[in-house]
Amino acid sequence: VWERYDKKVEEGEFRVEATVLGDEIGRARTRYKAPEAFLRTLNEQGMKTAAMMIVMTILVVATIVMGSIYLLRAYRQDDVNWRFGIGVGIFVTALFLFDRINGMTGFYKGYNTSQAMMTFWGMQAVGMLLGSVFLGLVAALIAALSDALFKQDLAEEMSLTSWLNVLRLKAGSATLWLQAFVVAVCYGIFDKSMDTFAGYVRYSTLLPYLDTKVRSPGGVNTYVPFFDVLFGTATAVVMTLLTFIAVLLIWRRVIGNVKYLVVVVGVALMVARSVSPADDFYHFSILFALALLHLSVLGFMILRIMRYNLLSYVCVIWVGLIFNGRNALEAALSFYQMGGAVMIV
């Protein structure tokens, strides 16, 4: 750790931290260590975050309990497609293993440790094995639950397996793909536009409340850096979408009316995006208004246009991958630029 002495902000410190793996630099990053007085004040504001975390934990536990009950009922009614769930579980497990292998092995070469390397590798292998089994099991259960609820509650819509066939180009036309991609591009433009407008409002009205955010490319300590992004995108296409469907249909059953569910979810998201970062009521009111505008526009896109067209959501995530590839192309490192090109392709 090195400290820079020619620049100071009160009692804070500008630092450069380097992590050494073997005889090479494994990671380097710059960091600002804030003054202790500021950190104490920041910790006092942690009660809002803690309250939000408690509420979120209660909701997650309730969702898991109700989902387990609904999955058991669907199993007794013979509505569970285990083949679909197991297939998703195998796919997610394979992605997880490839991702873990991509970030292991060669970067520990020559690593001087008091622990024997064979013991170290054994612990790494056991952790990877247990993690892959757990993740695959969870993925299979979520996929089976979302498919069962989708068939029971939305019988008039295309089933998840039918959409999967479209995704695999077995039962889809070029027109359907084109329409879904156009909708996804419109969604991305609206989303980016709202972010740009929110940035303008923050810089014009909330300048004293602004904080800094650091964006750095991921996957430095990997053989193929851009695979981290590809893994995250593939996981989002499968797990995020299926989990969202399961959670939505679970709470749809609890609340009953879809409109009430949309209102409850919208208010919860707006409060979550406004309460925790707000320093006072004025700050909260501006953040809440921005969140209301943002979610209203995107909510209109989802409720009135995209609805249950699952291919559109897949394309939304796909468009996000293209944006990530564009960001990687702007990096000054050649392997990130090559990764950005691959992501776009």
XYZ file of C-alpha atoms in Angstrom:
345
model
C 0.000 0.000 0.000
C 1.359 3.410 -1.003
C 0.011 6.782 0.116
C 0.153 9.947 -1.970
C 1.371 12.911 0.096
C 1.190 15.763 -2.403
C -2.634 15.753 -2.385
C -4.803 15.676 0.737
C -8.500 16.157 1.459
C -8.725 16.951 5.159
C -7.547 13.821 6.989
C -8.297 11.467 4.111
C -5.654 9.546 2.186
C -5.176 8.773 -1.508
C -3.802 5.250 -1.758
C -2.539 2.772 -4.322
C -3.018 -0.858 -3.304
C -1.333 -3.766 -5.079
C -2.028 -7.472 -4.571
C 0.920 -9.749 -5.248
C 0.291 -13.293 -6.506
C 3.522 -15.253 -6.667
C 6.110 -13.050 -8.338
C 3.602 -10.958 -10.318
C 1.086 -8.205 -9.683
C -2.348 -9.797 -9.543
C -4.386 -6.653 -9.001
C -3.813 -2.942 -8.517
C -6.360 -0.293 -7.619
C -6.532 3.294 -6.431
C -8.593 4.126 -3.385
C -9.505 7.109 -1.257
C -9.633 6.444 2.477
C -12.169 8.888 3.860
C -11.588 10.771 7.147
C -12.700 8.972 10.298
C -15.180 11.725 11.194
C -16.912 11.302 7.838
C -17.022 7.515 8.230
C -18.603 7.855 11.683
C -21.308 10.123 10.239
C -21.842 7.689 7.387
C -22.261 4.770 9.790
C -24.926 6.712 11.672
C -26.943 6.849 8.439
C -26.758 3.075 8.177
C -30.032 2.634 10.087
C -32.025 3.366 6.915
C -30.082 0.759 4.995
C -30.444 -1.736 7.848
C -34.217 -1.187 7.983
C -34.495 -1.741 4.228
C -32.394 -4.915 4.507
C -34.657 -6.266 7.270
C -37.755 -5.662 5.148
C -36.102 -7.248 2.089
C -35.014 -10.277 4.144
C -38.571 -10.806 5.424
C -39.939 -10.584 1.863
C -37.313 -13.024 0.542
C -38.031 -15.564 3.290
C -41.795 -15.242 2.721
C -41.289 -15.718 -1.031
C -39.170 -18.852 -0.498
C -41.735 -20.362 1.905
C -44.693 -19.672 -0.399
C -42.742 -20.841 -3.450
C -41.932 -24.122 -1.699
C -45.611 -24.625 -0.864
C -46.722 -23.909 -4.440
C -44.034 -26.214 -5.874
C -45.168 -29.038 -3.574
C -48.797 -28.510 -4.624
C -47.827 -28.493 -8.299
C -45.846 -31.704 -7.771
C -48.890 -33.397 -6.202
C -50.975 -32.248 -9.183
C -48.333 -33.627 -11.578
C -47.777 -30.167 -13.126
C -44.002 -30.047 -12.614
C -41.833 -30.468 -15.708
C -38.691 -31.858 -14.090
C -37.010 -32.317 -17.460
C -37.118 -28.571 -18.059
C -35.874 -27.826 -14.527
C -33.021 -30.326 -14.721
C -31.971 -28.987 -18.120
C -31.782 -25.449 -16.774
C -29.882 -26.677 -13.712
C -27.279 -28.461 -15.869
C -26.884 -25.383 -18.084
C -26.362 -23.035 -15.119
C -23.978 -25.491 -13.441
C -21.866 -25.734 -16.610
C -21.672 -21.935 -16.837
C -20.651 -21.725 -13.176
C -17.886 -24.333 -13.595
C -16.502 -22.648 -16.722
C -16.517 -19.304 -14.912
C -14.698 -20.673 -11.866
C -12.108 -22.502 -13.972
C -11.575 -19.326 -15.999
C -10.463 -17.519 -12.836
C -8.269 -20.215 -11.272
C -5.042 -22.189 -11.799
C -2.271 -20.167 -13.413
C -2.707 -17.085 -11.259
C -1.629 -18.992 -8.141
C 1.602 -20.269 -9.694
C 4.547 -19.576 -7.375
C 2.195 -18.364 -4.655
C 4.153 -18.622 -1.406
C 1.718 -19.747 1.240
C 2.017 -21.486 4.579
C -0.673 -23.876 3.373
C 0.441 -26.769 1.151
C -0.631 -26.126 -2.446
C -2.266 -29.548 -2.805
C -4.370 -28.826 0.280
C -5.183 -25.403 -1.122
C -6.239 -26.867 -4.474
C -8.250 -29.537 -2.707
C -10.184 -26.907 -0.783
C -10.742 -24.938 -4.004
C -12.039 -28.046 -5.779
C -14.376 -28.979 -2.911
C -15.735 -25.426 -2.781
C -16.289 -25.406 -6.532
C -17.997 -28.808 -6.427
C -20.340 -27.903 -3.559
C -21.088 -24.503 -5.093
C -21.931 -25.997 -8.491
C -24.205 -28.654 -6.955
C -26.033 -26.090 -4.808
C -26.407 -23.587 -7.645
C -27.604 -26.280 -10.072
C -30.168 -27.547 -7.566
C -31.514 -24.048 -6.889
C -31.659 -23.305 -10.615
C -33.570 -26.541 -11.288
C -36.123 -25.824 -8.541
C -36.670 -22.219 -9.658
C -37.083 -23.303 -13.293
C -39.540 -26.067 -12.366
C -41.532 -23.700 -10.126
C -41.727 -20.884 -12.672
C -42.784 -23.316 -15.419
C -45.498 -24.878 -13.229
C -46.909 -21.509 -12.086
C -46.786 -20.183 -15.652
C -48.803 -23.150 -16.958
C -51.338 -22.979 -14.135
C -51.911 -19.211 -13.974
C -51.231 -18.163 -17.591
C -52.599 -21.070 -19.564
C -53.581 -18.774 -22.443
C -49.953 -17.665 -22.939
C -47.100 -19.544 -24.595
C -45.402 -21.894 -22.131
C -41.792 -21.451 -21.039
C -40.730 -24.533 -22.993
C -42.333 -23.079 -26.138
C -40.356 -19.870 -25.671
C -37.241 -21.976 -25.116
C -37.792 -23.600 -28.509
C -38.042 -20.130 -30.047
C -34.799 -19.164 -28.288
C -33.132 -22.244 -29.762
C -34.431 -21.265 -33.230
C -36.619 -24.371 -33.411
C -40.011 -22.684 -33.700
C -39.411 -19.015 -34.350
C -39.523 -16.784 -37.362
C -37.192 -13.971 -38.331
C -40.113 -11.538 -37.961
C -40.663 -12.516 -34.324
C -36.979 -12.080 -33.524
C -36.882 -8.725 -35.316
C -39.943 -7.441 -33.467
C -38.549 -8.551 -30.109
C -35.192 -6.918 -30.858
C -36.845 -3.627 -31.900
C -38.854 -3.592 -28.661
C -35.665 -4.299 -26.692
C -33.829 -1.437 -28.422
C -36.725 0.916 -27.613
C -36.623 -0.249 -23.991
C -32.859 0.371 -23.865
C -33.241 3.848 -25.395
C -35.936 4.785 -22.870
C -33.812 3.425 -20.022
C -30.670 5.297 -21.110
C -32.694 8.464 -21.740
C -34.141 8.357 -18.236
C -30.643 7.867 -16.809
C -29.378 10.865 -18.806
C -32.269 13.048 -17.650
C -31.738 11.923 -14.041
C -28.055 12.832 -14.338
C -28.964 16.307 -15.568
C -31.378 16.804 -12.655
C -28.801 15.594 -10.132
C -26.064 17.893 -11.445
C -28.419 20.896 -11.635
C -30.337 20.497 -8.352
C -28.481 17.977 -6.175
C -24.848 19.016 -6.585
C -24.118 19.073 -2.802
C -25.468 15.514 -2.497
C -23.448 13.907 -5.289
C -20.995 11.111 -4.559
C -18.433 9.383 -6.750
C -18.782 6.015 -8.423
C -15.930 3.987 -9.854
C -16.429 1.728 -12.878
C -13.645 -0.658 -13.737
C -13.590 -3.598 -16.165
C -13.986 -6.955 -14.457
C -12.251 -10.246 -14.903
C -8.635 -9.030 -14.682
C -7.449 -12.178 -12.924
C -8.879 -14.540 -15.553
C -7.693 -16.280 -18.703
C -10.526 -14.796 -20.799
C -11.610 -11.503 -19.177
C -14.796 -10.934 -21.162
C -16.124 -14.394 -20.197
C -17.168 -12.889 -16.849
C -19.584 -10.626 -18.703
C -20.771 -13.423 -20.981
C -21.353 -15.654 -17.956
C -23.298 -12.908 -16.202
C -25.398 -12.268 -19.298
C -26.193 -15.935 -19.917
C -27.093 -16.356 -16.258
C -29.308 -13.269 -16.439
C -31.094 -14.580 -19.530
C -31.932 -17.833 -17.748
C -31.939 -17.362 -13.968
C -32.930 -13.707 -13.619
C -35.841 -14.116 -16.015
C -37.070 -17.373 -14.460
C -36.671 -16.043 -10.910
C -38.578 -12.882 -11.820
C -41.406 -14.966 -13.316
C -41.585 -17.190 -10.233
C -41.586 -14.273 -7.772
C -44.149 -12.338 -9.833
C -46.567 -15.274 -10.043
C -46.109 -16.167 -6.368
C -47.095 -12.674 -5.211
C -49.781 -12.492 -7.909
C -51.452 -15.395 -6.127
C -51.056 -13.745 -2.734
C -52.344 -10.296 -3.707
C -54.820 -11.497 -6.307
C -55.198 -8.374 -8.448
C -52.402 -7.728 -10.943
C -52.912 -3.956 -10.789
C -52.485 -3.957 -7.008
C -49.355 -6.072 -7.408
C -47.895 -3.616 -9.922
C -48.630 -0.688 -7.587
C -47.083 -2.451 -4.578
C -43.953 -3.482 -6.485
C -43.610 -0.018 -8.057
C -43.888 1.801 -4.728
C -41.445 -0.636 -3.103
C -38.890 -0.083 -5.872
C -39.263 3.697 -5.727
C -38.842 3.761 -1.953
C -35.849 1.397 -2.138
C -34.164 3.652 -4.732
C -34.874 6.832 -2.727
C -34.752 6.192 1.006
C -31.320 4.654 1.444
C -29.231 7.210 -0.538
C -31.236 10.270 0.646
C -29.597 12.650 3.143
C -32.742 14.691 3.921
C -36.348 15.102 2.823
C -35.504 17.410 -0.099
C -32.975 14.896 -1.413
C -35.513 12.085 -0.958
C -38.273 13.981 -2.788
C -36.084 14.597 -5.864
C -34.860 10.991 -5.953
C -38.424 9.701 -5.492
C -39.708 11.898 -8.348
C -36.929 10.629 -10.646
C -37.661 7.026 -9.684
C -41.392 7.595 -10.278
C -40.737 8.976 -13.769
C -38.249 6.240 -14.644
C -40.392 3.347 -13.442
C -43.545 4.832 -15.003
C -41.958 4.911 -18.467
C -40.434 1.453 -18.166
C -43.627 0.135 -16.544
C -45.614 1.326 -19.557
C -43.202 -0.510 -21.853
C -43.495 -3.722 -19.832
C -47.236 -3.700 -19.079
C -48.566 -2.367 -22.384
C -46.057 -3.562 -24.990
C -43.766 -6.362 -23.795
C -46.146 -8.141 -21.382
C -45.565 -11.914 -21.561
C -43.388 -11.819 -24.685
C -40.406 -13.459 -22.996
C -38.248 -13.148 -26.094
C -38.369 -9.366 -25.682
C -36.834 -9.629 -22.209
C -34.111 -11.923 -23.540
C -33.356 -9.311 -26.192
C -33.281 -6.561 -23.526
C -30.491 -8.450 -21.757
C -28.843 -9.043 -25.150
C -28.876 -5.310 -25.897
C -27.306 -4.747 -22.459
C -24.468 -7.060 -23.500
C -23.915 -4.917 -26.588
C -23.660 -1.797 -24.378
C -21.114 -3.612 -22.169
C -19.126 -4.522 -25.262
C -19.115 -0.905 -26.363
C -17.786 0.151 -22.942
C -15.035 -2.476 -23.180
C -14.017 -1.120 -26.585
C -13.292 2.220 -24.903
C -10.733 0.626 -22.558
C -7.052 1.283 -23.267
C -6.161 -2.420 -23.067
C -6.156 -4.560 -26.206
C -7.566 -7.724 -24.593
C -10.555 -5.725 -23.299
C -11.094 -4.266 -26.742
C -11.032 -7.738 -28.258
C -13.448 -8.912 -25.563
C -15.749 -5.967 -26.322
C -15.805 -6.915 -29.990
C -16.656 -10.526 -29.123
C -19.459 -9.397 -26.780
C -21.013 -7.243 -29.495
C -20.786 -10.080 -32.023
